[in-house]
Coordinates of C-alpha atoms in Angstrom, one line a residue:
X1 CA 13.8 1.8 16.0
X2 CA 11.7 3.2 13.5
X3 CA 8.9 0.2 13.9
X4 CA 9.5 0.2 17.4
X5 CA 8.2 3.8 17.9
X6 CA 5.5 3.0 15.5
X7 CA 4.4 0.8 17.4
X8 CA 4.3 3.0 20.9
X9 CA 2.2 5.6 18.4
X10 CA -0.2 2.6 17.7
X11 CA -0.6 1.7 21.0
X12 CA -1.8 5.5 22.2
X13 CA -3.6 6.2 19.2
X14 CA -5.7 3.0 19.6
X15 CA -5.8 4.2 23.4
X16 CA -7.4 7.6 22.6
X17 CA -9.5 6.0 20.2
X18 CA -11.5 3.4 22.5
X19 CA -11.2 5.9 25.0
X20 CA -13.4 8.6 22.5
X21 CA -15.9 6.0 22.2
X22 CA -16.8 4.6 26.1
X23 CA -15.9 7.6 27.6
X24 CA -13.7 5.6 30.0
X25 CA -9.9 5.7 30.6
X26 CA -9.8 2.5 31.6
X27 CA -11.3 1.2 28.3
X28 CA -8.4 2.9 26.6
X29 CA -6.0 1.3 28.7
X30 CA -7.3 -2.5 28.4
X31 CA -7.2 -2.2 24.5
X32 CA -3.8 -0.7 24.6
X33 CA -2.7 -3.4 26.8
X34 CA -3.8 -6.4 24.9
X35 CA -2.5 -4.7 21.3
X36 CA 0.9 -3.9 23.5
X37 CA 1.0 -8.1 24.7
X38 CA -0.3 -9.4 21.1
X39 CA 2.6 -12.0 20.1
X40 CA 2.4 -10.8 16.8
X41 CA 2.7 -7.2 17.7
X42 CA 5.3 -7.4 19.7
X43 CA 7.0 -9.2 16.9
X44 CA 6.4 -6.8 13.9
X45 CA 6.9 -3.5 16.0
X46 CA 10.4 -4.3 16.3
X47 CA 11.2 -5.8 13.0
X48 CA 11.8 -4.4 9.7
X49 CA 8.6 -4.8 7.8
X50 CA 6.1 -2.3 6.6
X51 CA 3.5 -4.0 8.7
X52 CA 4.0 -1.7 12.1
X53 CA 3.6 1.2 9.5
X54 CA 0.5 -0.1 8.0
X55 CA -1.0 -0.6 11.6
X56 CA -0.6 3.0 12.9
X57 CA -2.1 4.3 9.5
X58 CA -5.0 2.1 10.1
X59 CA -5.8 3.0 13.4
X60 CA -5.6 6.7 12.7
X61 CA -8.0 6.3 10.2
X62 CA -10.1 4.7 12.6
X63 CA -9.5 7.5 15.2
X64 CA -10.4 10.4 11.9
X65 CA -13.3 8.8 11.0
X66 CA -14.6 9.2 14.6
X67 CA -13.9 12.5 15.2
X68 CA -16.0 13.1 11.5
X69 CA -18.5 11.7 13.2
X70 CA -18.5 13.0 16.7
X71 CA -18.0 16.6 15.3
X72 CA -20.1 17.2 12.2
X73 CA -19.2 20.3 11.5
X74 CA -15.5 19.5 10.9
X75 CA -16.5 16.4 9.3
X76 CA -14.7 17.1 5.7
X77 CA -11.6 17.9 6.8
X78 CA -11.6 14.6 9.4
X79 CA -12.6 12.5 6.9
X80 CA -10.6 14.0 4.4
X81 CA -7.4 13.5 6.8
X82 CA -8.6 9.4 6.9
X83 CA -8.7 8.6 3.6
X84 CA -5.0 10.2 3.2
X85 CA -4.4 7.9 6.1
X86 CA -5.8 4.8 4.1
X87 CA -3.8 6.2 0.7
X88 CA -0.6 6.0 2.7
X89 CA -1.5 2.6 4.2
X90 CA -2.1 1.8 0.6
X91 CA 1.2 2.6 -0.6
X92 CA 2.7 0.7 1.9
X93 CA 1.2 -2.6 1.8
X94 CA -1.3 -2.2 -1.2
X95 CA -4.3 -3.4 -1.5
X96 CA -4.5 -4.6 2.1
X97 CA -5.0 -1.0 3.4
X98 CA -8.3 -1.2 1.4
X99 CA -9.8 -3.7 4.0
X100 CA -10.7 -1.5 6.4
X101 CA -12.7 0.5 3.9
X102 CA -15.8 -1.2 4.3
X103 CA -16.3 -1.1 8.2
X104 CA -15.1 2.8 7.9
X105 CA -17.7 3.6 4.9
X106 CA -20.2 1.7 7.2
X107 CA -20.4 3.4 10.3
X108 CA -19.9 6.8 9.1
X109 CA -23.3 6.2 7.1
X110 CA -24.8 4.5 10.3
X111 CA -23.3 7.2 13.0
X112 CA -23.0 10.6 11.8
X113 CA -25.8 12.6 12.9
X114 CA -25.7 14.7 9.6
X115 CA -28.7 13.6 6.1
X116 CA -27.8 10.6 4.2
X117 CA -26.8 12.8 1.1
X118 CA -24.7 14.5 3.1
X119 CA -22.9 11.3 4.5
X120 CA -22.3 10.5 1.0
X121 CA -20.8 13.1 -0.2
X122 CA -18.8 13.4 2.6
X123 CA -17.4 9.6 1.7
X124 CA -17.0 10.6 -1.6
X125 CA -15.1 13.4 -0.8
X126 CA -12.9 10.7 2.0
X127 CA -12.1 8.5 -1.0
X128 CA -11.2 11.4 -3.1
X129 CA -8.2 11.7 -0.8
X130 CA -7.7 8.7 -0.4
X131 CA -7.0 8.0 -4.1
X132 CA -5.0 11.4 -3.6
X133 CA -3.0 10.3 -1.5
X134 CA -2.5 6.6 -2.8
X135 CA -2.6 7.5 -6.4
X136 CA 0.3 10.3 -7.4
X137 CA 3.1 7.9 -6.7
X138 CA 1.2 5.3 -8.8
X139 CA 0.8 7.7 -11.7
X140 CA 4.4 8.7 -11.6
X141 CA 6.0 5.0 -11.9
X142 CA 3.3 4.3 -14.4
X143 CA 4.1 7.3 -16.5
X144 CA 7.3 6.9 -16.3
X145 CA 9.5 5.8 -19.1
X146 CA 10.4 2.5 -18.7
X147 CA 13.9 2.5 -20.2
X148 CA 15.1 5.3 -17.7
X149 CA 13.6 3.9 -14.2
X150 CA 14.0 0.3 -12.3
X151 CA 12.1 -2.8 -13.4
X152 CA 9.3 -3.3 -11.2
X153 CA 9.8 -6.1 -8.7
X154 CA 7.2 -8.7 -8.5
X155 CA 5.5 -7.9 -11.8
X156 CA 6.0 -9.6 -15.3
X157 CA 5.2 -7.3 -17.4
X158 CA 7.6 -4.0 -16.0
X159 CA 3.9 -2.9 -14.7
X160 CA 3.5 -1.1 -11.2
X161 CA -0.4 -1.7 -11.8
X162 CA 0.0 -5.2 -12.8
X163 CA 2.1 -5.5 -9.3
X164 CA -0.9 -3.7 -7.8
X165 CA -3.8 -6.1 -8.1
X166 CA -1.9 -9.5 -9.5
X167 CA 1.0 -10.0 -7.7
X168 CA 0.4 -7.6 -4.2
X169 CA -3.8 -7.1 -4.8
X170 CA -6.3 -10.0 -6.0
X171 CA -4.0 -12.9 -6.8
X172 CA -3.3 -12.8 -2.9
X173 CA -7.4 -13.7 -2.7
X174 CA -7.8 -16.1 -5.6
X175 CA -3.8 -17.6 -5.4
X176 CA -3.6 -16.7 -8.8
X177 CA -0.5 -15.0 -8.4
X178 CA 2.2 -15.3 -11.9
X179 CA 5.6 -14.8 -10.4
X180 CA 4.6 -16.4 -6.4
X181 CA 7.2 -19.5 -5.5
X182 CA 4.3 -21.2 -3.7
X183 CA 0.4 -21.2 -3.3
X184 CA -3.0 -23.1 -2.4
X185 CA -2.0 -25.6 -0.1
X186 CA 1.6 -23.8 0.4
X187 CA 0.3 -21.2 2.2
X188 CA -1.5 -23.6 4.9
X189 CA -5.2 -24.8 4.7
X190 CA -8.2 -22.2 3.9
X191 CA -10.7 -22.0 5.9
X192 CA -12.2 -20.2 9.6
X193 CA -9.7 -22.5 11.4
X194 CA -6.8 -21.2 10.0
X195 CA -6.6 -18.7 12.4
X196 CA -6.1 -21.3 14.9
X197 CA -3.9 -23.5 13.5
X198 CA -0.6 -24.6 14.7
X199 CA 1.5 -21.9 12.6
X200 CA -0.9 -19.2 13.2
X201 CA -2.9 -19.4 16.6
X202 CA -0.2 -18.3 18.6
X203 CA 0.6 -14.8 16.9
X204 CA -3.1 -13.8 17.2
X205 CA -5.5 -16.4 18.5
X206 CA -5.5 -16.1 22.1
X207 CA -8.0 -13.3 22.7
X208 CA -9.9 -13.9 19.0
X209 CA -13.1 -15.6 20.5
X210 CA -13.7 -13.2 23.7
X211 CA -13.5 -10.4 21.3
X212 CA -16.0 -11.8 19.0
X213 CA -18.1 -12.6 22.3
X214 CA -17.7 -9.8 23.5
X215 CA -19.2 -8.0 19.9
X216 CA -22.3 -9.9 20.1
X217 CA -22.5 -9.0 24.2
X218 CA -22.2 -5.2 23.4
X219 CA -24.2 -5.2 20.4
X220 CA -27.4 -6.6 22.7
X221 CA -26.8 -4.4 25.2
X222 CA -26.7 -1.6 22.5
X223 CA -29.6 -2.0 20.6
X224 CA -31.5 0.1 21.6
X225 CA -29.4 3.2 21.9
X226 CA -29.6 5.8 19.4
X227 CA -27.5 5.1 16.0
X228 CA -25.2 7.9 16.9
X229 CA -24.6 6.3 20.2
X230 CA -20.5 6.1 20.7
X231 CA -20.0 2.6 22.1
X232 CA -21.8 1.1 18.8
X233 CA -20.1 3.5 16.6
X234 CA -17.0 1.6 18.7
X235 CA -18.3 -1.9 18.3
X236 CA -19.4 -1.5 14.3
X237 CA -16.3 0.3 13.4
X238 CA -14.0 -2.3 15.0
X239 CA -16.1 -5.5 14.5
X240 CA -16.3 -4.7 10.9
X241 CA -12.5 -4.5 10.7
X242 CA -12.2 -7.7 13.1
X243 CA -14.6 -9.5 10.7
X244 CA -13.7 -8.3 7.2
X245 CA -10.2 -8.7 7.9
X246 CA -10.3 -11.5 9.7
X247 CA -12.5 -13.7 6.9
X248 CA -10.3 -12.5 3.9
X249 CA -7.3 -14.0 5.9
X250 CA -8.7 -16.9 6.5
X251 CA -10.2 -17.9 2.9
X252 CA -7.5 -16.1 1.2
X253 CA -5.6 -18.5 -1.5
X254 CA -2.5 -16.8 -2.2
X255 CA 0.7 -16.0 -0.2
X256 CA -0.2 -15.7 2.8
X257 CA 2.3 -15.3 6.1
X258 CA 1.5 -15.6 9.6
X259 CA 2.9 -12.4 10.7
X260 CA -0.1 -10.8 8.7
X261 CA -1.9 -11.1 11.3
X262 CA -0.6 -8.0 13.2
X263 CA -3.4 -6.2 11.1
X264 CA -6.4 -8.0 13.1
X265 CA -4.3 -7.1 16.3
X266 CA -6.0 -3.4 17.0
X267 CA -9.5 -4.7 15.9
X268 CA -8.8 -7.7 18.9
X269 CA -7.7 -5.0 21.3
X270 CA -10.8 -2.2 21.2
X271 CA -13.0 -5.2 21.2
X272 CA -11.9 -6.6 24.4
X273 CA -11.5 -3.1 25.7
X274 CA -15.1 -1.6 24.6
X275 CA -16.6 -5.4 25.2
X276 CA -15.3 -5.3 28.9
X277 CA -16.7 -1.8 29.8
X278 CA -19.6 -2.4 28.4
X279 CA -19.9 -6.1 30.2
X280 CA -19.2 -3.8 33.3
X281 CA -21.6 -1.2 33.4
X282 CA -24.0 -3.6 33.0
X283 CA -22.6 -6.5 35.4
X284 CA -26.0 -6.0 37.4
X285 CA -27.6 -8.2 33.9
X286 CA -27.7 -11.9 34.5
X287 CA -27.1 -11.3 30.7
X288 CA -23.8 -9.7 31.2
X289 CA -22.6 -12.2 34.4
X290 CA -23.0 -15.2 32.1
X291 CA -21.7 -13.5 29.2
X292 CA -18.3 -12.6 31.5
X293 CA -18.2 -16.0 33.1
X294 CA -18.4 -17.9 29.6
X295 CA -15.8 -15.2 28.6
X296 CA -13.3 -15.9 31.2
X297 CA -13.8 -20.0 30.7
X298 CA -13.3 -19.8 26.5
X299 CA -10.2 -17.8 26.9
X300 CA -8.6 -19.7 29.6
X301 CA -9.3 -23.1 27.4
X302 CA -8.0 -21.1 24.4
X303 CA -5.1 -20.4 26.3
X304 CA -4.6 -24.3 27.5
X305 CA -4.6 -25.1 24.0
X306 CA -2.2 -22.8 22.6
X307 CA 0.3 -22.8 25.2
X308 CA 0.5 -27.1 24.8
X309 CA 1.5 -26.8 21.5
X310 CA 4.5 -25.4 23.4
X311 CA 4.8 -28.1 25.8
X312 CA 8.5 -27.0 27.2
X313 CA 7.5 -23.4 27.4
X314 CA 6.3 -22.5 31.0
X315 CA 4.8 -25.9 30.9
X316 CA 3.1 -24.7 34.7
X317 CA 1.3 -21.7 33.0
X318 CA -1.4 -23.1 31.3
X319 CA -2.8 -25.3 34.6
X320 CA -2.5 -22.1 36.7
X321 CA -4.7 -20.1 33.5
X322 CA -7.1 -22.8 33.5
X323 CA -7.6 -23.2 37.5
X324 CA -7.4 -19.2 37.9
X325 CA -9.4 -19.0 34.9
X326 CA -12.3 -21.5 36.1
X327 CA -12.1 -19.9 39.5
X328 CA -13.0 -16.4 38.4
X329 CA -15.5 -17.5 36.3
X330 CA -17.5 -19.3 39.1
X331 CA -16.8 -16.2 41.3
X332 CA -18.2 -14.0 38.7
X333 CA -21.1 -15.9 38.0
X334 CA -22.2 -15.5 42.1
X335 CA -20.4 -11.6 42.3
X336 CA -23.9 -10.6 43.8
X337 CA -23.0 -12.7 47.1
X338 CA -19.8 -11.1 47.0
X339 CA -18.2 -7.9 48.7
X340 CA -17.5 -5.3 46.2
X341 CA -13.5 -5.3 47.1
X342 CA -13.9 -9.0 45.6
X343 CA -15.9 -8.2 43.1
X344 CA -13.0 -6.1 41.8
X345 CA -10.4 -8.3 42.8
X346 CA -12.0 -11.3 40.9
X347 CA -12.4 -8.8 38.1
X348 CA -8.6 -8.0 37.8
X349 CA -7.6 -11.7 38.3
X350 CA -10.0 -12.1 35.1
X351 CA -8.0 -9.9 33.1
X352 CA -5.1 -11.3 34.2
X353 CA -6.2 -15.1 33.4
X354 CA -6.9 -13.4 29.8
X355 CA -3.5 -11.1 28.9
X356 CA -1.4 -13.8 30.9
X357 CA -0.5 -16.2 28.2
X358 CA -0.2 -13.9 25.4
X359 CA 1.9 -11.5 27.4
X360 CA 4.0 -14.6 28.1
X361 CA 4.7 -15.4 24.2
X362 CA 5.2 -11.4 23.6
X363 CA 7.5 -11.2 26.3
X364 CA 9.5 -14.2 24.9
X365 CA 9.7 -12.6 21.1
X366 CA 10.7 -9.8 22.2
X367 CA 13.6 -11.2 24.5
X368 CA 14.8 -13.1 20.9
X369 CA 16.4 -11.9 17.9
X370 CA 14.7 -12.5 15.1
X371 CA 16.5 -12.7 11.2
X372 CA 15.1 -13.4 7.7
X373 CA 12.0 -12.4 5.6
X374 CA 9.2 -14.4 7.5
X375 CA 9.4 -13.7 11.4
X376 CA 7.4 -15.1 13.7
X377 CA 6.5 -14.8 17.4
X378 CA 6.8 -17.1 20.3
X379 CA 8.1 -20.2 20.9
X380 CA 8.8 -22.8 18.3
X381 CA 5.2 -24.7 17.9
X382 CA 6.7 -27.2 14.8
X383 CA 4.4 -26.1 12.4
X384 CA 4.8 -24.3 9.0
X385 CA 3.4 -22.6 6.4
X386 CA 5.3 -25.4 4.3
X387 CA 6.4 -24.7 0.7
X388 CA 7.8 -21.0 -0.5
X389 CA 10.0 -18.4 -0.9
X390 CA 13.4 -18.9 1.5
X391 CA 14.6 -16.3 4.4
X392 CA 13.8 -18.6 7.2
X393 CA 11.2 -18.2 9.9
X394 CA 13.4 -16.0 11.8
X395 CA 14.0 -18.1 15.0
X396 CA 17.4 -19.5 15.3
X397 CA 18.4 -21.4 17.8
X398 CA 14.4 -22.6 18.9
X399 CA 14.4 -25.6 16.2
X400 CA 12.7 -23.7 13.3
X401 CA 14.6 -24.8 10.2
X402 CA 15.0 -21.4 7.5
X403 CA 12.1 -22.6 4.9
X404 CA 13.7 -22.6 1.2
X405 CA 16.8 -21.2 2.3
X406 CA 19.3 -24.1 3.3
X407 CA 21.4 -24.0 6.7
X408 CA 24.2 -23.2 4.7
X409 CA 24.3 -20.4 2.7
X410 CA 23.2 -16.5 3.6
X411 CA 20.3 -16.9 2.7
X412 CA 19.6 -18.5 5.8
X413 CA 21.7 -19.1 8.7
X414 CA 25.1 -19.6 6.2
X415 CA 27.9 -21.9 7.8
X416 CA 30.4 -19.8 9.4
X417 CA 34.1 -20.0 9.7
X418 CA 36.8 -18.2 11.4
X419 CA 38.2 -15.7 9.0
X420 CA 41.7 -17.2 7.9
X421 CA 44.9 -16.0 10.4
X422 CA 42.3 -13.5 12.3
X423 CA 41.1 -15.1 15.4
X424 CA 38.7 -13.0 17.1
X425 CA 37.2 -11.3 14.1
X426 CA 33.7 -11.7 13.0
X427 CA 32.6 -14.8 10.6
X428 CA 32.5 -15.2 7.1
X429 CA 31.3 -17.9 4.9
X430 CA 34.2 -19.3 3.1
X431 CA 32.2 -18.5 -0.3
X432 CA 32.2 -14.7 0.9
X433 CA 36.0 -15.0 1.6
X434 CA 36.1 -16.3 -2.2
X435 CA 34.5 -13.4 -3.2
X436 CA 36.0 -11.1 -1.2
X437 CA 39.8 -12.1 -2.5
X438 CA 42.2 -9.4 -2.6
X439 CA 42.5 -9.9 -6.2
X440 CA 38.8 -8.9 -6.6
X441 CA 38.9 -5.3 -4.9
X442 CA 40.7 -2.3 -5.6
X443 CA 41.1 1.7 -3.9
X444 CA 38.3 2.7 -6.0
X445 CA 35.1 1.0 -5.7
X446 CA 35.9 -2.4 -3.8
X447 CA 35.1 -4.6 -6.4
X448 CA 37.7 -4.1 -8.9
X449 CA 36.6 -3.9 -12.5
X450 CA 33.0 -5.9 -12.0
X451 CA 30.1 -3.9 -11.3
X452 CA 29.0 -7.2 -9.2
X453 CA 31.3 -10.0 -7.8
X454 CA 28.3 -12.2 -8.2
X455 CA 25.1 -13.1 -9.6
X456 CA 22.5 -15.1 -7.4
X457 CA 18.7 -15.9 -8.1
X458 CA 16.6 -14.3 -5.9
X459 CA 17.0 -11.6 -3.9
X460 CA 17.0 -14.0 -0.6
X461 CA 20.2 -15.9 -1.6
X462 CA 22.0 -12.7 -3.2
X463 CA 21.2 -10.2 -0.3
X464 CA 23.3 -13.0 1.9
X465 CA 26.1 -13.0 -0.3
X466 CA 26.5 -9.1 -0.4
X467 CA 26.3 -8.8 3.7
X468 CA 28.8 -10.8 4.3
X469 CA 31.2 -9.0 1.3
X470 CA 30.3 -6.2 1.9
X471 CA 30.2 -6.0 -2.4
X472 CA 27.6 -6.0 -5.1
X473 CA 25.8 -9.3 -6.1
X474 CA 23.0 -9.1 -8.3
X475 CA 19.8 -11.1 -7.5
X476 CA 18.3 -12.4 -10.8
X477 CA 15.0 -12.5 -11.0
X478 CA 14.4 -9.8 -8.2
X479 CA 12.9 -10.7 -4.7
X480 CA 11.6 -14.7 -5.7
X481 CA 13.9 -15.0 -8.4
X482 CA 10.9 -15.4 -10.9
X483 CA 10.9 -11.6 -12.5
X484 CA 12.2 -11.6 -16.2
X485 CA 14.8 -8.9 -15.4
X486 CA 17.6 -9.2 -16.2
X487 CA 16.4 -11.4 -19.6
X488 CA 19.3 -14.0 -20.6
X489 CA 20.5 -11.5 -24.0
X490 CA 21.1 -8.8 -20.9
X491 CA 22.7 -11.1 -18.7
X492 CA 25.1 -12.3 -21.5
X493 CA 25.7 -8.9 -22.6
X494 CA 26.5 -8.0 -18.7
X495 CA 29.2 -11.1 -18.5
X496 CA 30.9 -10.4 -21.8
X497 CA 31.4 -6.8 -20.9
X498 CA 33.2 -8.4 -17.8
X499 CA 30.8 -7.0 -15.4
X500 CA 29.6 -10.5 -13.3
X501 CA 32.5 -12.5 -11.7
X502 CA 30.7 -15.3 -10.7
X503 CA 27.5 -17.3 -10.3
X504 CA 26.6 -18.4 -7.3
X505 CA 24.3 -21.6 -8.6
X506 CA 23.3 -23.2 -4.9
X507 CA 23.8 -23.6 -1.2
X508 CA 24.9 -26.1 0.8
X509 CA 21.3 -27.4 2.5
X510 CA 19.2 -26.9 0.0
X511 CA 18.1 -23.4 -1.3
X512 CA 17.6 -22.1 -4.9
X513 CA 19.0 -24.7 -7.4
X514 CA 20.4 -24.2 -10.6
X515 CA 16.9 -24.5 -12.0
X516 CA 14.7 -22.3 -9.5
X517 CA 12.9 -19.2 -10.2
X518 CA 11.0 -18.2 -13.1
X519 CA 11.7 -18.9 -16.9
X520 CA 14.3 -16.2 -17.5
X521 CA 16.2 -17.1 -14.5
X522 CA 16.1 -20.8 -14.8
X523 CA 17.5 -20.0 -18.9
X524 CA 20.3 -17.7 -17.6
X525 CA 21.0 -20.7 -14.9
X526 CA 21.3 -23.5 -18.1
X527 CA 23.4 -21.0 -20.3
X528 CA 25.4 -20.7 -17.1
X529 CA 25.9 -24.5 -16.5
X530 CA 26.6 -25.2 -20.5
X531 CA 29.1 -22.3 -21.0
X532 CA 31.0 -22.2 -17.9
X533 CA 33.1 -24.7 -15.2
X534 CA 31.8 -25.1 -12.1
X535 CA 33.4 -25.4 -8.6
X536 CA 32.8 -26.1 -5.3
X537 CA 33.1 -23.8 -2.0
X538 CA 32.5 -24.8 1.3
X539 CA 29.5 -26.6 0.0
X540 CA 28.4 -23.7 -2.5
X541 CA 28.5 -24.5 -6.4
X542 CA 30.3 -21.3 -8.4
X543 CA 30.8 -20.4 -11.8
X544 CA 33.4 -18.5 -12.8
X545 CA 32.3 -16.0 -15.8
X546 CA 35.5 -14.1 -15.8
X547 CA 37.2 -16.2 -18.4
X548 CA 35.1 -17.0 -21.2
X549 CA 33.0 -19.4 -22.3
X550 CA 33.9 -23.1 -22.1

């Protein structure tokens, strides 16, 4: 609910944005429309990620910096208001927040009718609170004494700034990334296809090239309007995002997901919308009918090509995009010859031909549940990111195989069986049965004297385990398994103070082996496997740590 009402705010705030910079309602409403029926948008604004959060913060710093420039006067306390924006986007996704940066910085310097050393300051005093705003909550974990707070997940060294720009800032650019499960190839192919490829063209690809057409269409018919002129403010503001963001995606070496994606969705969106008004107003240009007409064609063959990846998905849709699309186009290229009714009525069946695919995959993610770390939208297309952390891709039931996790254990989609002499009641796996024995709860705290019933590497296999018992498991290692907390003298100490009662050491299907993770969690797994007898549930290897060494 939370993301889902994010994304509604999104949707108007990138409404009342466009619509600030054409003057035109309808503007507002064609951007909010294509953000609303992005595949990837619909995806993440209903899932439980930071990414719908990270999206509205963006766009409202978009939306602050304009009204800086558009009202000079309160230009300090606008601008002052975006970069708090940006902090907050900062803190929740880190260093990503800091892409929009440039393109901001850029067309406050180009736009706002105020001296240059006034525009400067002005940034300087936007960054100020910015680093405000991103920076207290830094300071505070930093600062903080180790020994009394959590161990920072994702870092090596206990180190929320090492977290910062290794793990979560420049090791996503360079794939030099000391605690990552994957990398380079891992993460698919680098390069400007990526954006297009099988794993990562449907989420965001369809309307990708007729929002960069349409940039380069408004920026000629703009050129010569005055630098404080609000449908270049529009097009510099969003292109810059569009291309920044879009670039450091696709060279990017590190981790890298395809529902990241949703953060080039608003750029898309104004684009199309400020591109289209602009294409209108001047539809008289031979300029602007060719431009339209070669608009209409690319995105109807973009959408062929993307919707036969998905060959038993509406496999009629794609002929009737490309006829309807083709049509429109040659109608729009002779709209002088035409009556205006059909003028508009060719127009409409344009934007139609554009939105219908996308709006097709949207309106299919958001009709299926969606489970595990790495979601994705639309139809099953076959392809992968390949390699990584576990949690699945999120679409069971439409032949996408959980990646790292195995098919049977929580990780992933976990075998299920009827809970023993309870027909009717919900499923269990038969480990979770094991480790929710009667013998191992009590009155008090539900897991009798252990502070966890069970130790698993990685957060993605131990997070499993404790839904379905409802009980503590540890997760070595922390979210990949790879963090040196707990180290193996703290995990011994933990399992003979009689704290651990077992070790779950792998799934049925794959998953994390006894080996996986970092260092420190592959050493506790060996000390496990030496000291202790292992056993075999429902395809799940256990250790036992309640009795002792072997």
């Amino acid at each position: 609910m939370p993301q889902a009402l994010m994304g509604v705010a999104a949707v108007g705030l990138l409404y009342a944005t466009v619509r600030r910079t054409t003057q035109s309602a309808w503007a507002g409403l064609i951007a909010g429309l294509v953000l609303a029926t992005t595949p990837v948008a619909a995806l993440m604004f209903r899932f439980n990620n930071p990414d719908a959060l990270l999206t509205l913060l963006l766009i409202g710093a978009v939306y602050a910096t304009i009204r800086a420039i558009e009202a000079p006067g309160r230009a300090v306390r606008w601008l002052a208001f975006g970069g708090a924006l940006v902090g907050l986007a900062f803190l929740t996704k880190m260093l990503q927040a800091f892409l929009v940066l440039p393109p901001l910085a850029l067309v406050y310097l180009v736009a706002s009718p105020t001296s240059i050393g006034t525009r400067i300051r002005h940034l300087l005093i936007a960054f100020g609170s910015m680093i405000l705003a991103a920076g207290w909550w830094i300071a505070i974990v930093e600062l903080w004494p180790a020994s009394s707070r959590p161990y920072i997940g994702g870092s090596q060294n206990n180190s929320i700034l090492e977290l910062t720009l290794g793990y979560n800032g420049f090791g996503r650019l360079n794939g030099n990334e000391t605690g990552s499960v994957g990398g380079g190839g891992g993460w698919g192919e680098t390069g400007l296809s990526r954006l297009f490829s099988s794993e990562i063209g449907g989420q965001i690809a369809w309307l990708l090239p007729a929002a960069i057409a349409l940039l380069v269409l408004g920026l000629w018919f703009r050129r010569s309007a005055g630098r404080s002129d609000r449908q270049l403010t529009g097009l510099i503001v969003w292109g810059g995002w569009l291309l920044v963001t879009g670039l450091t995606f696709s060279l990017m070496a590190g981790i890298f997901h395809a529902y990241y994606t949703v953060a080039l969705a608003p750029a898309i969106a104004a684009l199309v919308g400020i591109g289209i008004s602009i294409v209108w107003d001047h539809r008289s240009s031979v300029v602007a009918t060719l431009g339209a007409a070669f608009v209409i064609a690319m995105t109807a063959a973009m959408a062929f090509m993307l919707l036969d990846r998905t060959s038993t998905f509406l496999p009629w849709l794609k002929y009737v995009i490309v006829v309807v699309g083709i049509a429109s186009a040659f109608l729009l290229v002779l709209h002088r010859l035409l009556p205006r009714r059909v003028v508009i009525a060719v127009a409409v069946a344009s934007f139609i031909t554009m939105i219908a695919a996308p709006a097709a995959y949207a309106i299919d993610t958001a009709t299926t549940p969606h489970t595990g770390s790495i979601p994705s939208a639309g139809p099953s297309t076959g392809g992968g990111m390949g390699g990584g952390m576990g949690g699945g891709m999120g679409r069971p039931g439409r032949g996408t195989q959980p990646t790292g996790q195995g098919a049977g254990q929580p990780g992933g989609q976990p075998h299920r069986h009827w809970w023993p002499g309870r027909p009717g009641r919900r499923r269990r796996p038969a480990v979770g049965l094991l480790l929710d024995r009667p013998d191992q709860r009590s009155a008090h705290d539900g897991c009798g004297s252990y502070t966890w019933v069970g130790a698993a590497i990685g957060s993605n296999s131990a997070s499993g385990y404790q839904l379905a018992t409802e009980l503590p498991v540890m997760a070595i290692g922390g979210f990949n398994g790879s963090d040196p907390s707990p180290t193996l003298a703290e995990f011994q100490k933990y399992v003979a103070d009689g704290e651990i009662h077992y070790f779950i050491a792998s799934g049925a299907g794959g998953g994390r082996g006894m080996n996986a993770g970092g260092s420190t969690s592959s050493a506790i797994s060996t000390w496990v496997e030496a000291n202790f007898t292992a056993q075999t549930v429902d395809g799940v290897t256990l250790y036992d740590l309640s009795g002792g060494v072997k």
